[in-house]
JSON list of C-alpha atoms in Angstrom, two decimals:
[
{"chain": "U", "resi": 1, "resn": "MET", "atom": "CA", "xyz": [-7.64, 13.00, 10.65]},
{"chain": "U", "resi": 2, "resn": "PRO", "atom": "CA", "xyz": [-5.46, 15.78, 9.85]},
{"chain": "U", "resi": 3, "resn": "ARG", "atom": "CA", "xyz": [-1.82, 15.40, 10.17]},
{"chain": "U", "resi": 4, "resn": "THR", "atom": "CA", "xyz": [-0.60, 17.56, 12.81]},
{"chain": "U", "resi": 5, "resn": "ALA", "atom": "CA", "xyz": [3.07, 16.66, 12.78]},
{"chain": "U", "resi": 6, "resn": "VAL", "atom": "CA", "xyz": [5.87, 14.47, 11.67]},
{"chain": "U", "resi": 7, "resn": "PRO", "atom": "CA", "xyz": [5.79, 11.17, 13.73]},
{"chain": "U", "resi": 8, "resn": "ARG", "atom": "CA", "xyz": [8.56, 10.34, 16.08]},
{"chain": "U", "resi": 9, "resn": "HIS", "atom": "CA", "xyz": [8.11, 6.65, 15.15]},
{"chain": "U", "resi": 10, "resn": "ALA", "atom": "CA", "xyz": [5.81, 5.44, 12.59]},
{"chain": "U", "resi": 11, "resn": "VAL", "atom": "CA", "xyz": [4.48, 1.82, 11.75]},
{"chain": "U", "resi": 12, "resn": "LEU", "atom": "CA", "xyz": [3.94, 1.65, 8.17]},
{"chain": "U", "resi": 13, "resn": "ILE", "atom": "CA", "xyz": [1.76, -1.05, 6.49]},
{"chain": "U", "resi": 14, "resn": "PHE", "atom": "CA", "xyz": [4.00, -2.07, 3.86]},
{"chain": "U", "resi": 15, "resn": "SER", "atom": "CA", "xyz": [3.25, -4.23, 0.75]},
{"chain": "U", "resi": 16, "resn": "GLY", "atom": "CA", "xyz": [6.64, -3.80, -1.21]},
{"chain": "U", "resi": 17, "resn": "GLY", "atom": "CA", "xyz": [4.45, -1.49, -3.74]},
{"chain": "U", "resi": 18, "resn": "LEU", "atom": "CA", "xyz": [5.35, 1.71, -5.03]},
{"chain": "U", "resi": 19, "resn": "ASP", "atom": "CA", "xyz": [2.79, 3.58, -2.68]},
{"chain": "U", "resi": 20, "resn": "SER", "atom": "CA", "xyz": [4.13, 2.20, 0.46]},
{"chain": "U", "resi": 21, "resn": "ALA", "atom": "CA", "xyz": [7.77, 2.67, -0.53]},
{"chain": "U", "resi": 22, "resn": "VAL", "atom": "CA", "xyz": [7.44, 6.33, -1.28]},
{"chain": "U", "resi": 23, "resn": "THR", "atom": "CA", "xyz": [5.49, 6.56, 2.02]},
{"chain": "U", "resi": 24, "resn": "ALA", "atom": "CA", "xyz": [8.23, 4.74, 3.77]},
{"chain": "U", "resi": 25, "resn": "TYR", "atom": "CA", "xyz": [11.21, 7.10, 2.11]},
{"chain": "U", "resi": 26, "resn": "LYS", "atom": "CA", "xyz": [9.03, 10.05, 2.59]},
{"chain": "U", "resi": 27, "resn": "LEU", "atom": "CA", "xyz": [8.80, 9.38, 6.54]},
{"chain": "U", "resi": 28, "resn": "ARG", "atom": "CA", "xyz": [12.63, 8.63, 6.79]},
{"chain": "U", "resi": 29, "resn": "ASP", "atom": "CA", "xyz": [13.22, 11.81, 4.79]},
{"chain": "U", "resi": 30, "resn": "GLU", "atom": "CA", "xyz": [11.30, 13.87, 7.42]},
{"chain": "U", "resi": 31, "resn": "GLY", "atom": "CA", "xyz": [13.14, 12.34, 10.14]},
{"chain": "U", "resi": 32, "resn": "ALA", "atom": "CA", "xyz": [10.71, 9.99, 11.44]},
{"chain": "U", "resi": 33, "resn": "THR", "atom": "CA", "xyz": [11.82, 6.12, 12.85]},
{"chain": "U", "resi": 34, "resn": "VAL", "atom": "CA", "xyz": [10.10, 3.60, 10.42]},
{"chain": "U", "resi": 35, "resn": "SER", "atom": "CA", "xyz": [8.91, 0.28, 11.39]},
{"chain": "U", "resi": 36, "resn": "LEU", "atom": "CA", "xyz": [7.84, -1.82, 8.39]},
{"chain": "U", "resi": 37, "resn": "LEU", "atom": "CA", "xyz": [4.77, -4.18, 8.86]},
{"chain": "U", "resi": 38, "resn": "SER", "atom": "CA", "xyz": [3.66, -6.48, 5.86]},
{"chain": "U", "resi": 39, "resn": "PHE", "atom": "CA", "xyz": [0.80, -9.06, 5.98]},
{"chain": "U", "resi": 40, "resn": "ASN", "atom": "CA", "xyz": [0.70, -12.61, 4.42]},
{"chain": "U", "resi": 41, "resn": "TYR", "atom": "CA", "xyz": [-3.23, -12.89, 4.06]},
{"chain": "U", "resi": 42, "resn": "GLY", "atom": "CA", "xyz": [-3.70, -15.67, 1.73]},
{"chain": "U", "resi": 43, "resn": "GLN", "atom": "CA", "xyz": [-3.38, -13.44, -1.41]},
{"chain": "U", "resi": 44, "resn": "ARG", "atom": "CA", "xyz": [-2.96, -14.90, -4.67]},
{"chain": "U", "resi": 45, "resn": "HIS", "atom": "CA", "xyz": [0.85, -14.40, -4.54]},
{"chain": "U", "resi": 46, "resn": "VAL", "atom": "CA", "xyz": [3.58, -13.57, -2.10]},
{"chain": "U", "resi": 47, "resn": "LYS", "atom": "CA", "xyz": [6.04, -11.86, -4.58]},
{"chain": "U", "resi": 48, "resn": "GLU", "atom": "CA", "xyz": [5.43, -8.68, -3.06]},
{"chain": "U", "resi": 49, "resn": "LEU", "atom": "CA", "xyz": [6.88, -9.85, 0.03]},
{"chain": "U", "resi": 50, "resn": "ALA", "atom": "CA", "xyz": [10.01, -10.64, -1.29]},
{"chain": "U", "resi": 51, "resn": "HIS", "atom": "CA", "xyz": [10.18, -7.02, -2.81]},
{"chain": "U", "resi": 52, "resn": "ALA", "atom": "CA", "xyz": [9.11, -5.66, 0.56]},
{"chain": "U", "resi": 53, "resn": "ALA", "atom": "CA", "xyz": [12.05, -7.25, 2.40]},
{"chain": "U", "resi": 54, "resn": "ASN", "atom": "CA", "xyz": [14.48, -6.34, -0.09]},
{"chain": "U", "resi": 55, "resn": "LEU", "atom": "CA", "xyz": [13.28, -2.39, 0.17]},
{"chain": "U", "resi": 56, "resn": "ALA", "atom": "CA", "xyz": [13.61, -2.95, 4.13]},
{"chain": "U", "resi": 57, "resn": "ASP", "atom": "CA", "xyz": [17.30, -3.80, 3.47]},
{"chain": "U", "resi": 58, "resn": "GLN", "atom": "CA", "xyz": [17.78, -0.77, 1.04]},
{"chain": "U", "resi": 59, "resn": "LEU", "atom": "CA", "xyz": [16.23, 1.60, 3.75]},
{"chain": "U", "resi": 60, "resn": "GLY", "atom": "CA", "xyz": [18.00, -0.17, 6.83]},
{"chain": "U", "resi": 61, "resn": "VAL", "atom": "CA", "xyz": [14.73, -0.28, 8.83]},
{"chain": "U", "resi": 62, "resn": "SER", "atom": "CA", "xyz": [13.06, -3.25, 10.78]},
{"chain": "U", "resi": 63, "resn": "HIS", "atom": "CA", "xyz": [10.64, -5.08, 8.80]},
{"chain": "U", "resi": 64, "resn": "ASP", "atom": "CA", "xyz": [8.18, -7.79, 10.06]},
{"chain": "U", "resi": 65, "resn": "ILE", "atom": "CA", "xyz": [5.84, -9.96, 8.13]},
{"chain": "U", "resi": 66, "resn": "VAL", "atom": "CA", "xyz": [2.47, -10.96, 9.89]},
{"chain": "U", "resi": 67, "resn": "ASP", "atom": "CA", "xyz": [1.21, -14.53, 8.93]},
{"chain": "U", "resi": 68, "resn": "LEU", "atom": "CA", "xyz": [-2.60, -14.44, 8.36]},
{"chain": "U", "resi": 69, "resn": "THR", "atom": "CA", "xyz": [-2.88, -17.08, 5.67]},
{"chain": "U", "resi": 70, "resn": "SER", "atom": "CA", "xyz": [-5.83, -18.46, 7.24]},
{"chain": "U", "resi": 71, "resn": "LEU", "atom": "CA", "xyz": [-7.75, -15.13, 6.10]},
{"chain": "U", "resi": 72, "resn": "GLY", "atom": "CA", "xyz": [-7.46, -16.18, 2.53]},
{"chain": "U", "resi": 73, "resn": "ARG", "atom": "CA", "xyz": [-9.89, -19.07, 3.03]},
{"chain": "U", "resi": 74, "resn": "ILE", "atom": "CA", "xyz": [-12.34, -16.76, 4.79]},
{"chain": "U", "resi": 75, "resn": "LEU", "atom": "CA", "xyz": [-12.23, -13.61, 2.64]},
{"chain": "U", "resi": 76, "resn": "GLY", "atom": "CA", "xyz": [-13.22, -15.32, -0.23]},
{"chain": "U", "resi": 77, "resn": "GLY", "atom": "CA", "xyz": [-14.71, -13.45, -3.28]},
{"chain": "U", "resi": 78, "resn": "SER", "atom": "CA", "xyz": [-11.74, -11.50, -4.27]},
{"chain": "U", "resi": 79, "resn": "ALA", "atom": "CA", "xyz": [-9.70, -12.28, -7.29]},
{"chain": "U", "resi": 80, "resn": "LEU", "atom": "CA", "xyz": [-6.78, -11.27, -5.04]},
{"chain": "U", "resi": 81, "resn": "THR", "atom": "CA", "xyz": [-7.30, -14.38, -2.57]},
{"chain": "U", "resi": 82, "resn": "ASP", "atom": "CA", "xyz": [-9.40, -16.73, -4.66]},
{"chain": "U", "resi": 83, "resn": "PRO", "atom": "CA", "xyz": [-7.52, -18.42, -7.56]},
{"chain": "U", "resi": 84, "resn": "ALA", "atom": "CA", "xyz": [-10.61, -19.45, -9.33]},
{"chain": "U", "resi": 85, "resn": "ILE", "atom": "CA", "xyz": [-11.39, -15.61, -9.82]},
{"chain": "U", "resi": 86, "resn": "GLU", "atom": "CA", "xyz": [-9.72, -14.40, -12.90]},
{"chain": "U", "resi": 87, "resn": "VAL", "atom": "CA", "xyz": [-7.73, -11.03, -12.17]},
{"chain": "U", "resi": 88, "resn": "PRO", "atom": "CA", "xyz": [-9.37, -8.62, -14.20]},
{"chain": "U", "resi": 89, "resn": "HIS", "atom": "CA", "xyz": [-7.35, -6.68, -17.13]},
{"chain": "U", "resi": 90, "resn": "GLY", "atom": "CA", "xyz": [-8.16, -3.05, -17.85]},
{"chain": "U", "resi": 91, "resn": "HIS", "atom": "CA", "xyz": [-8.41, 0.38, -16.35]},
{"chain": "U", "resi": 92, "resn": "TYR", "atom": "CA", "xyz": [-8.19, 0.47, -12.47]},
{"chain": "U", "resi": 93, "resn": "ARG", "atom": "CA", "xyz": [-11.28, 2.34, -12.27]},
{"chain": "U", "resi": 94, "resn": "ALA", "atom": "CA", "xyz": [-13.20, -0.03, -14.31]},
{"chain": "U", "resi": 95, "resn": "GLU", "atom": "CA", "xyz": [-16.20, -1.53, -12.60]},
{"chain": "U", "resi": 96, "resn": "THR", "atom": "CA", "xyz": [-14.42, -4.95, -13.07]},
{"chain": "U", "resi": 97, "resn": "MET", "atom": "CA", "xyz": [-11.76, -3.96, -10.42]},
{"chain": "U", "resi": 98, "resn": "ARG", "atom": "CA", "xyz": [-14.48, -4.35, -7.88]},
{"chain": "U", "resi": 99, "resn": "SER", "atom": "CA", "xyz": [-13.60, -8.04, -8.06]},
{"chain": "U", "resi": 100, "resn": "THR", "atom": "CA", "xyz": [-10.03, -7.16, -6.41]},
{"chain": "U", "resi": 101, "resn": "VAL", "atom": "CA", "xyz": [-11.57, -5.93, -3.15]},
{"chain": "U", "resi": 102, "resn": "VAL", "atom": "CA", "xyz": [-10.58, -7.91, -0.24]},
{"chain": "U", "resi": 103, "resn": "PRO", "atom": "CA", "xyz": [-13.54, -7.49, 2.57]},
{"chain": "U", "resi": 104, "resn": "ASN", "atom": "CA", "xyz": [-12.47, -5.47, 5.39]},
{"chain": "U", "resi": 105, "resn": "ARG", "atom": "CA", "xyz": [-8.47, -5.69, 4.52]},
{"chain": "U", "resi": 106, "resn": "ASN", "atom": "CA", "xyz": [-7.35, -2.45, 5.39]},
{"chain": "U", "resi": 107, "resn": "ALA", "atom": "CA", "xyz": [-9.25, -2.31, 8.77]},
{"chain": "U", "resi": 108, "resn": "ILE", "atom": "CA", "xyz": [-7.82, -5.72, 9.87]},
{"chain": "U", "resi": 109, "resn": "MET", "atom": "CA", "xyz": [-4.19, -4.48, 9.07]},
{"chain": "U", "resi": 110, "resn": "LEU", "atom": "CA", "xyz": [-4.59, -1.01, 10.38]},
{"chain": "U", "resi": 111, "resn": "GLU", "atom": "CA", "xyz": [-5.77, -2.61, 13.67]},
{"chain": "U", "resi": 112, "resn": "ILE", "atom": "CA", "xyz": [-2.87, -4.90, 14.05]},
{"chain": "U", "resi": 113, "resn": "ALA", "atom": "CA", "xyz": [-0.60, -2.15, 13.22]},
{"chain": "U", "resi": 114, "resn": "ALA", "atom": "CA", "xyz": [-2.06, -0.01, 15.93]},
{"chain": "U", "resi": 115, "resn": "GLY", "atom": "CA", "xyz": [-1.42, -2.89, 18.23]},
{"chain": "U", "resi": 116, "resn": "ALA", "atom": "CA", "xyz": [2.10, -3.09, 17.26]},
{"chain": "U", "resi": 117, "resn": "ALA", "atom": "CA", "xyz": [2.57, 0.67, 17.60]},
{"chain": "U", "resi": 118, "resn": "VAL", "atom": "CA", "xyz": [1.40, 0.61, 21.03]},
{"chain": "U", "resi": 119, "resn": "ALA", "atom": "CA", "xyz": [3.47, -2.26, 22.04]},
{"chain": "U", "resi": 120, "resn": "ALA", "atom": "CA", "xyz": [6.86, -0.46, 20.36]},
{"chain": "U", "resi": 121, "resn": "ARG", "atom": "CA", "xyz": [5.62, 3.09, 21.83]},
{"chain": "U", "resi": 122, "resn": "ALA", "atom": "CA", "xyz": [5.45, 4.41, 18.44]},
{"chain": "U", "resi": 123, "resn": "ASP", "atom": "CA", "xyz": [3.07, 7.66, 18.04]},
{"chain": "U", "resi": 124, "resn": "ALA", "atom": "CA", "xyz": [1.62, 6.80, 14.42]},
{"chain": "U", "resi": 125, "resn": "VAL", "atom": "CA", "xyz": [0.46, 4.25, 12.05]},
{"chain": "U", "resi": 126, "resn": "ALA", "atom": "CA", "xyz": [1.05, 4.88, 8.54]},
{"chain": "U", "resi": 127, "resn": "PHE", "atom": "CA", "xyz": [-0.46, 3.94, 5.08]},
{"chain": "U", "resi": 128, "resn": "GLY", "atom": "CA", "xyz": [0.27, 4.80, 1.65]},
{"chain": "U", "resi": 129, "resn": "ALA", "atom": "CA", "xyz": [-3.35, 5.06, 0.16]},
{"chain": "U", "resi": 130, "resn": "HIS", "atom": "CA", "xyz": [-4.12, 7.66, -2.56]},
{"chain": "U", "resi": 131, "resn": "SER", "atom": "CA", "xyz": [-7.09, 9.39, -4.19]},
{"chain": "U", "resi": 132, "resn": "GLY", "atom": "CA", "xyz": [-6.93, 7.05, -7.01]},
{"chain": "U", "resi": 133, "resn": "ASP", "atom": "CA", "xyz": [-8.11, 4.39, -4.76]},
{"chain": "U", "resi": 134, "resn": "HIS", "atom": "CA", "xyz": [-11.31, 5.83, -3.33]},
{"chain": "U", "resi": 135, "resn": "ALA", "atom": "CA", "xyz": [-13.62, 4.86, -6.12]},
{"chain": "U", "resi": 136, "resn": "ILE", "atom": "CA", "xyz": [-13.08, 1.04, -5.75]},
{"chain": "U", "resi": 137, "resn": "TYR", "atom": "CA", "xyz": [-11.85, 0.59, -2.18]},
{"chain": "U", "resi": 138, "resn": "PRO", "atom": "CA", "xyz": [-14.27, 2.15, 0.56]},
{"chain": "U", "resi": 139, "resn": "ASP", "atom": "CA", "xyz": [-11.42, 1.30, 3.17]},
{"chain": "U", "resi": 140, "resn": "CYS", "atom": "CA", "xyz": [-9.35, 3.59, 1.43]},
{"chain": "U", "resi": 141, "resn": "ARG", "atom": "CA", "xyz": [-11.40, 7.01, 1.74]},
{"chain": "U", "resi": 142, "resn": "PRO", "atom": "CA", "xyz": [-10.89, 10.01, 3.96]},
{"chain": "U", "resi": 143, "resn": "GLU", "atom": "CA", "xyz": [-13.90, 9.02, 6.01]},
{"chain": "U", "resi": 144, "resn": "PHE", "atom": "CA", "xyz": [-12.72, 5.36, 6.81]},
{"chain": "U", "resi": 145, "resn": "PHE", "atom": "CA", "xyz": [-9.45, 6.83, 7.91]},
{"chain": "U", "resi": 146, "resn": "THR", "atom": "CA", "xyz": [-10.94, 9.36, 10.27]},
{"chain": "U", "resi": 147, "resn": "LEU", "atom": "CA", "xyz": [-13.15, 6.49, 11.74]},
{"chain": "U", "resi": 148, "resn": "ILE", "atom": "CA", "xyz": [-10.18, 3.92, 11.91]},
{"chain": "U", "resi": 149, "resn": "GLU", "atom": "CA", "xyz": [-8.11, 6.44, 13.73]},
{"chain": "U", "resi": 150, "resn": "ALA", "atom": "CA", "xyz": [-10.68, 6.99, 16.31]},
{"chain": "U", "resi": 151, "resn": "SER", "atom": "CA", "xyz": [-10.92, 3.43, 16.74]},
{"chain": "U", "resi": 152, "resn": "MET", "atom": "CA", "xyz": [-7.34, 3.03, 17.37]},
{"chain": "U", "resi": 153, "resn": "LYS", "atom": "CA", "xyz": [-7.38, 5.63, 20.05]},
{"chain": "U", "resi": 154, "resn": "ALA", "atom": "CA", "xyz": [-10.40, 4.40, 21.53]},
{"chain": "U", "resi": 155, "resn": "GLY", "atom": "CA", "xyz": [-9.24, 0.78, 21.78]},
{"chain": "U", "resi": 156, "resn": "ASN", "atom": "CA", "xyz": [-6.03, 1.52, 23.28]},
{"chain": "U", "resi": 157, "resn": "GLU", "atom": "CA", "xyz": [-6.89, 4.34, 25.59]},
{"chain": "U", "resi": 158, "resn": "GLY", "atom": "CA", "xyz": [-4.46, 5.00, 28.29]},
{"chain": "U", "resi": 159, "resn": "HIS", "atom": "CA", "xyz": [-1.97, 3.02, 26.60]},
{"chain": "U", "resi": 160, "resn": "ILE", "atom": "CA", "xyz": [-1.44, 4.69, 23.22]},
{"chain": "U", "resi": 161, "resn": "ASP", "atom": "CA", "xyz": [0.84, 7.81, 22.95]},
{"chain": "U", "resi": 162, "resn": "ALA", "atom": "CA", "xyz": [-0.60, 10.96, 23.58]},
{"chain": "U", "resi": 163, "resn": "GLY", "atom": "CA", "xyz": [-0.10, 12.40, 20.23]},
{"chain": "U", "resi": 164, "resn": "PHE", "atom": "CA", "xyz": [-1.01, 9.26, 18.24]},
{"chain": "U", "resi": 165, "resn": "GLN", "atom": "CA", "xyz": [-1.93, 9.82, 14.66]},
{"chain": "U", "resi": 166, "resn": "LEU", "atom": "CA", "xyz": [-2.83, 7.85, 11.75]},
{"chain": "U", "resi": 167, "resn": "VAL", "atom": "CA", "xyz": [-0.49, 9.32, 8.92]},
{"chain": "U", "resi": 168, "resn": "ALA", "atom": "CA", "xyz": [-1.77, 8.69, 5.30]},
{"chain": "U", "resi": 169, "resn": "PRO", "atom": "CA", "xyz": [0.33, 11.73, 3.57]},
{"chain": "U", "resi": 170, "resn": "PHE", "atom": "CA", "xyz": [-1.02, 10.62, -0.04]},
{"chain": "U", "resi": 171, "resn": "LEU", "atom": "CA", "xyz": [-4.73, 10.25, 0.77]},
{"chain": "U", "resi": 172, "resn": "ASN", "atom": "CA", "xyz": [-6.06, 13.03, -1.07]},
{"chain": "U", "resi": 173, "resn": "LEU", "atom": "CA", "xyz": [-3.17, 13.06, -3.59]},
{"chain": "U", "resi": 174, "resn": "THR", "atom": "CA", "xyz": [-2.84, 11.08, -6.90]},
{"chain": "U", "resi": 175, "resn": "LYS", "atom": "CA", "xyz": [-0.49, 8.40, -8.12]},
{"chain": "U", "resi": 176, "resn": "ALA", "atom": "CA", "xyz": [1.13, 10.53, -10.45]},
{"chain": "U", "resi": 177, "resn": "ASP", "atom": "CA", "xyz": [1.95, 12.57, -7.31]},
{"chain": "U", "resi": 178, "resn": "ILE", "atom": "CA", "xyz": [3.31, 9.70, -5.46]},
{"chain": "U", "resi": 179, "resn": "VAL", "atom": "CA", "xyz": [5.52, 8.99, -8.41]},
{"chain": "U", "resi": 180, "resn": "ARG", "atom": "CA", "xyz": [6.99, 12.40, -8.44]},
{"chain": "U", "resi": 181, "resn": "GLU", "atom": "CA", "xyz": [7.72, 12.42, -4.89]},
{"chain": "U", "resi": 182, "resn": "GLY", "atom": "CA", "xyz": [9.28, 8.99, -5.18]},
{"chain": "U", "resi": 183, "resn": "ALA", "atom": "CA", "xyz": [11.48, 10.76, -7.95]},
{"chain": "U", "resi": 184, "resn": "ARG", "atom": "CA", "xyz": [12.63, 13.55, -5.45]},
{"chain": "U", "resi": 185, "resn": "LEU", "atom": "CA", "xyz": [13.25, 11.01, -2.84]},
{"chain": "U", "resi": 186, "resn": "GLY", "atom": "CA", "xyz": [15.38, 8.77, -5.01]},
{"chain": "U", "resi": 187, "resn": "VAL", "atom": "CA", "xyz": [12.99, 5.71, -4.28]},
{"chain": "U", "resi": 188, "resn": "PRO", "atom": "CA", "xyz": [14.38, 2.70, -6.29]},
{"chain": "U", "resi": 189, "resn": "PHE", "atom": "CA", "xyz": [11.06, 2.33, -8.08]},
{"chain": "U", "resi": 190, "resn": "ALA", "atom": "CA", "xyz": [12.46, -0.84, -9.88]},
{"chain": "U", "resi": 191, "resn": "LEU", "atom": "CA", "xyz": [12.68, -2.76, -6.45]},
{"chain": "U", "resi": 192, "resn": "THR", "atom": "CA", "xyz": [8.74, -2.18, -5.89]},
{"chain": "U", "resi": 193, "resn": "TRP", "atom": "CA", "xyz": [6.16, -4.49, -7.09]},
{"chain": "U", "resi": 194, "resn": "SER", "atom": "CA", "xyz": [2.51, -3.78, -7.88]},
{"chain": "U", "resi": 195, "resn": "CYS", "atom": "CA", "xyz": [1.17, -6.27, -10.59]},
{"chain": "U", "resi": 196, "resn": "TYR", "atom": "CA", "xyz": [-1.74, -8.81, -9.25]},
{"chain": "U", "resi": 197, "resn": "GLU", "atom": "CA", "xyz": [-0.58, -11.63, -11.27]},
{"chain": "U", "resi": 198, "resn": "GLY", "atom": "CA", "xyz": [2.68, -12.48, -9.61]},
{"chain": "U", "resi": 199, "resn": "GLY", "atom": "CA", "xyz": [4.65, -13.33, -12.81]},
{"chain": "U", "resi": 200, "resn": "GLU", "atom": "CA", "xyz": [8.38, -13.27, -13.44]},
{"chain": "U", "resi": 201, "resn": "VAL", "atom": "CA", "xyz": [7.66, -9.46, -14.57]},
{"chain": "U", "resi": 202, "resn": "HIS", "atom": "CA", "xyz": [4.77, -7.08, -14.35]},
{"chain": "U", "resi": 203, "resn": "CYS", "atom": "CA", "xyz": [2.12, -8.24, -16.73]},
{"chain": "U", "resi": 204, "resn": "GLY", "atom": "CA", "xyz": [1.53, -4.70, -17.92]},
{"chain": "U", "resi": 205, "resn": "ALA", "atom": "CA", "xyz": [-2.19, -5.24, -18.22]},
{"chain": "U", "resi": 206, "resn": "CYS", "atom": "CA", "xyz": [-3.94, -5.58, -14.89]},
{"chain": "U", "resi": 207, "resn": "GLY", "atom": "CA", "xyz": [-5.49, -2.91, -13.35]},
{"chain": "U", "resi": 208, "resn": "THR", "atom": "CA", "xyz": [-2.69, -1.67, -11.03]},
{"chain": "U", "resi": 209, "resn": "CYS", "atom": "CA", "xyz": [-0.06, -2.43, -13.83]},
{"chain": "U", "resi": 210, "resn": "VAL", "atom": "CA", "xyz": [-1.99, 0.15, -15.90]},
{"chain": "U", "resi": 211, "resn": "GLU", "atom": "CA", "xyz": [-2.37, 2.66, -13.12]},
{"chain": "U", "resi": 212, "resn": "ARG", "atom": "CA", "xyz": [1.39, 2.43, -12.77]},
{"chain": "U", "resi": 213, "resn": "GLN", "atom": "CA", "xyz": [2.18, 3.17, -16.21]},
{"chain": "U", "resi": 214, "resn": "GLU", "atom": "CA", "xyz": [-0.17, 5.88, -16.26]},
{"chain": "U", "resi": 215, "resn": "ALA", "atom": "CA", "xyz": [1.25, 7.50, -13.13]},
{"chain": "U", "resi": 216, "resn": "PHE", "atom": "CA", "xyz": [4.65, 7.64, -14.43]},
{"chain": "U", "resi": 217, "resn": "ALA", "atom": "CA", "xyz": [3.58, 9.03, -17.76]},
{"chain": "U", "resi": 218, "resn": "GLU", "atom": "CA", "xyz": [1.75, 11.80, -15.96]},
{"chain": "U", "resi": 219, "resn": "ALA", "atom": "CA", "xyz": [4.36, 12.43, -13.74]},
{"chain": "U", "resi": 220, "resn": "GLY", "atom": "CA", "xyz": [6.88, 12.55, -16.57]},
{"chain": "U", "resi": 221, "resn": "VAL", "atom": "CA", "xyz": [9.31, 10.39, -14.72]},
{"chain": "U", "resi": 222, "resn": "ALA", "atom": "CA", "xyz": [10.88, 7.29, -16.88]},
{"chain": "U", "resi": 223, "resn": "ASP", "atom": "CA", "xyz": [9.07, 3.92, -15.66]},
{"chain": "U", "resi": 224, "resn": "PRO", "atom": "CA", "xyz": [12.10, 1.45, -15.02]},
{"chain": "U", "resi": 225, "resn": "THR", "atom": "CA", "xyz": [9.40, -1.44, -14.60]},
{"chain": "U", "resi": 226, "resn": "PRO", "atom": "CA", "xyz": [10.08, -4.57, -16.71]},
{"chain": "U", "resi": 227, "resn": "TYR", "atom": "CA", "xyz": [6.75, -5.45, -18.30]},
{"chain": "U", "resi": 228, "resn": "VAL", "atom": "CA", "xyz": [5.57, -8.60, -20.36]},
{"chain": "U", "resi": 229, "resn": "PRO", "atom": "CA", "xyz": [7.15, -7.57, -23.79]},
{"chain": "U", "resi": 230, "resn": "ALA", "atom": "CA", "xyz": [3.50, -7.34, -25.45]},
{"chain": "U", "resi": 231, "resn": "GLN", "atom": "CA", "xyz": [2.10, -4.97, -22.70]},
{"chain": "U", "resi": 232, "resn": "LYS", "atom": "CA", "xyz": [5.04, -2.66, -22.19]},
{"chain": "U", "resi": 233, "resn": "GLY", "atom": "CA", "xyz": [4.31, 0.90, -22.51]},
{"chain": "U", "resi": 234, "resn": "VAL", "atom": "CA", "xyz": [0.68, -0.04, -23.12]},
{"chain": "U", "resi": 235, "resn": "VAL", "atom": "CA", "xyz": [-1.39, 2.62, -21.06]},
{"chain": "U", "resi": 236, "resn": "ARG", "atom": "CA", "xyz": [-5.00, 2.26, -21.46]}
]
């Protein structure tokens, strides 16, 4: 799914996290109209949705939240949807992080976003996946995006924009690359939310918190994220 041009109007799957926030700022900087689409899919906490709404206000763009709360009951077996499963701590690439996989989540979200794009006459769906996701999440890999883009086009043939594309600008880049780009664009990193735990501040110990700390350190960018004091500055 090679990116051929800057989209005119992109519907961006927006979690309120660092990756999707930088994607939004990047698209806007390039001149695209951006519509944000967030999902309540019955996840462990919805704190990220409040951050998504705040960031949408900062960007001055439209933001919709899709209610898929019933999915949490049928997409079981994940620490992100089942409160009986403990959120694993440690490095993001560890085998224990497999428990954070939500079955088929990205395919569900992307196909809904495709429908929203067709309805809005947008010419792109955008997503903030990066290369660090590839090991654990099959629905963040390049081959998946190639196939899901083809599905979007086939499923909306005759209705979808002729130049439609699935935009994933960081698909083959690292989280540190995203932080560097976000710093260049002036993204308010402190307003983004990554933590799986959903406490008052980032826990600093779950896989995505560890990855976040590593990315800022590798990028050489100051990390403004408040962490649980005992975990602040911990990079495993």
